């Protein structure tokens, strides 16, 4: 039966660790310039209803390196943008390509696409989740800290798709997560209660320093995600102080690493000094999107 990659909680620890093992292997093979055509002759359709730099480039390059081909399809130049229903797009795409990566607004639309497609569907970001980013983030932690399940993770900022994905990751892998958001910008209650039922160790606060104290992995994201641009001004007010800066690093573990999925708004959610400083691993993290997604595609589409 085909499997999709929509949400981390659909996968077991063993399955996700197998993806990390394959990532390590594919990354090493690529660095040695050894061919690794695990998807020779296969095609990935990439549907984009939101902007992207990393996701688009890493999936397209990744597919090429695996011996396959990727098609960039944006809503503005396909019939999706003119209202063709997702259920028709799903069935048509299933007859042309071997896998679909989609970036869109509604997570329910991606679930519908997956239900109606005969081929694997990969979530390249919805308003609710960004699971490929989480896999790259965790792989980066593995590279820098080895024992990623015994680190304390801290999220400072918006309770957005990335925060929801960290909650899922904490629920699946069992690590300690602390989330600091402004009042009114907490993560999705449904995501929180599912994690609670799964026994996740997560604390929620409105105090960034409390969340960061002693933490080994610090993480943040823009104050206004794609689709929320018109809230930027109001959010700038609400999010003052929800920033990874020198003061936050002073209370965190002295060996901490700093993640950011990028794009970053310097001196809003993170200072220029921190993102360019010695604790920041954001470009390793961005690179790992390529390696992790190759492993995800190979796992689903081989
Ligand atoms: N982190 C991330 O998904 O980046 P893009 O929006 O550039 O794809
Ligand atoms: N939370 C951000 C992530 C971008 C990769 C957004 O959805 O815009």
Short mmCIF file of C-alpha atoms and ligand atoms in Angstrom, two decimals, residues 48 51-58 103 124-125 130 133 162 226 260-263 285-286 289 293, ligand 1:
data_model
loop_
_atom_site.label_atom_id
_atom_site.label_comp_id
_atom_site.label_asym_id
_atom_site.label_seq_id
_atom_site.Cartn_x
_atom_site.Cartn_y
_atom_site.Cartn_z
CA UNK A 48 3.05 25.17 -5.11
CA UNK A 51 6.29 30.86 -2.37
CA UNK A 52 9.43 28.84 -1.75
CA UNK A 53 13.18 28.88 -2.20
CA UNK A 54 14.55 25.92 -0.20
CA UNK A 55 11.67 23.50 -0.68
CA UNK A 56 11.45 23.99 -4.41
CA UNK A 57 15.19 23.83 -5.06
CA UNK A 58 15.95 20.96 -2.67
CA UNK A 103 2.85 23.28 -0.55
CA UNK A 124 5.95 20.54 1.60
CA UNK A 125 4.24 22.89 4.14
CA UNK A 130 6.00 21.41 7.88
CA UNK A 133 11.60 20.78 7.72
CA UNK A 162 6.64 24.91 12.65
CA UNK A 226 2.88 33.09 4.60
CA UNK A 260 15.78 28.57 12.02
CA UNK A 261 13.93 27.07 9.05
CA UNK A 262 14.52 30.28 7.04
CA UNK A 263 13.66 32.69 5.55
CA UNK A 285 19.92 22.85 8.49
CA UNK A 286 18.98 24.29 5.09
CA UNK A 289 16.52 19.62 3.56
CA UNK A 293 13.95 14.78 1.40
N1 LIG B 1 12.22 26.52 5.12
C1 LIG B 1 11.52 26.55 3.96
O1 LIG B 1 10.60 25.76 3.77
O2 LIG B 1 11.95 27.46 3.06
P1 LIG B 1 11.21 27.89 1.70
O3 LIG B 1 9.96 28.60 2.09
O4 LIG B 1 12.20 28.75 1.00
O5 LIG B 1 10.90 26.63 0.92
#
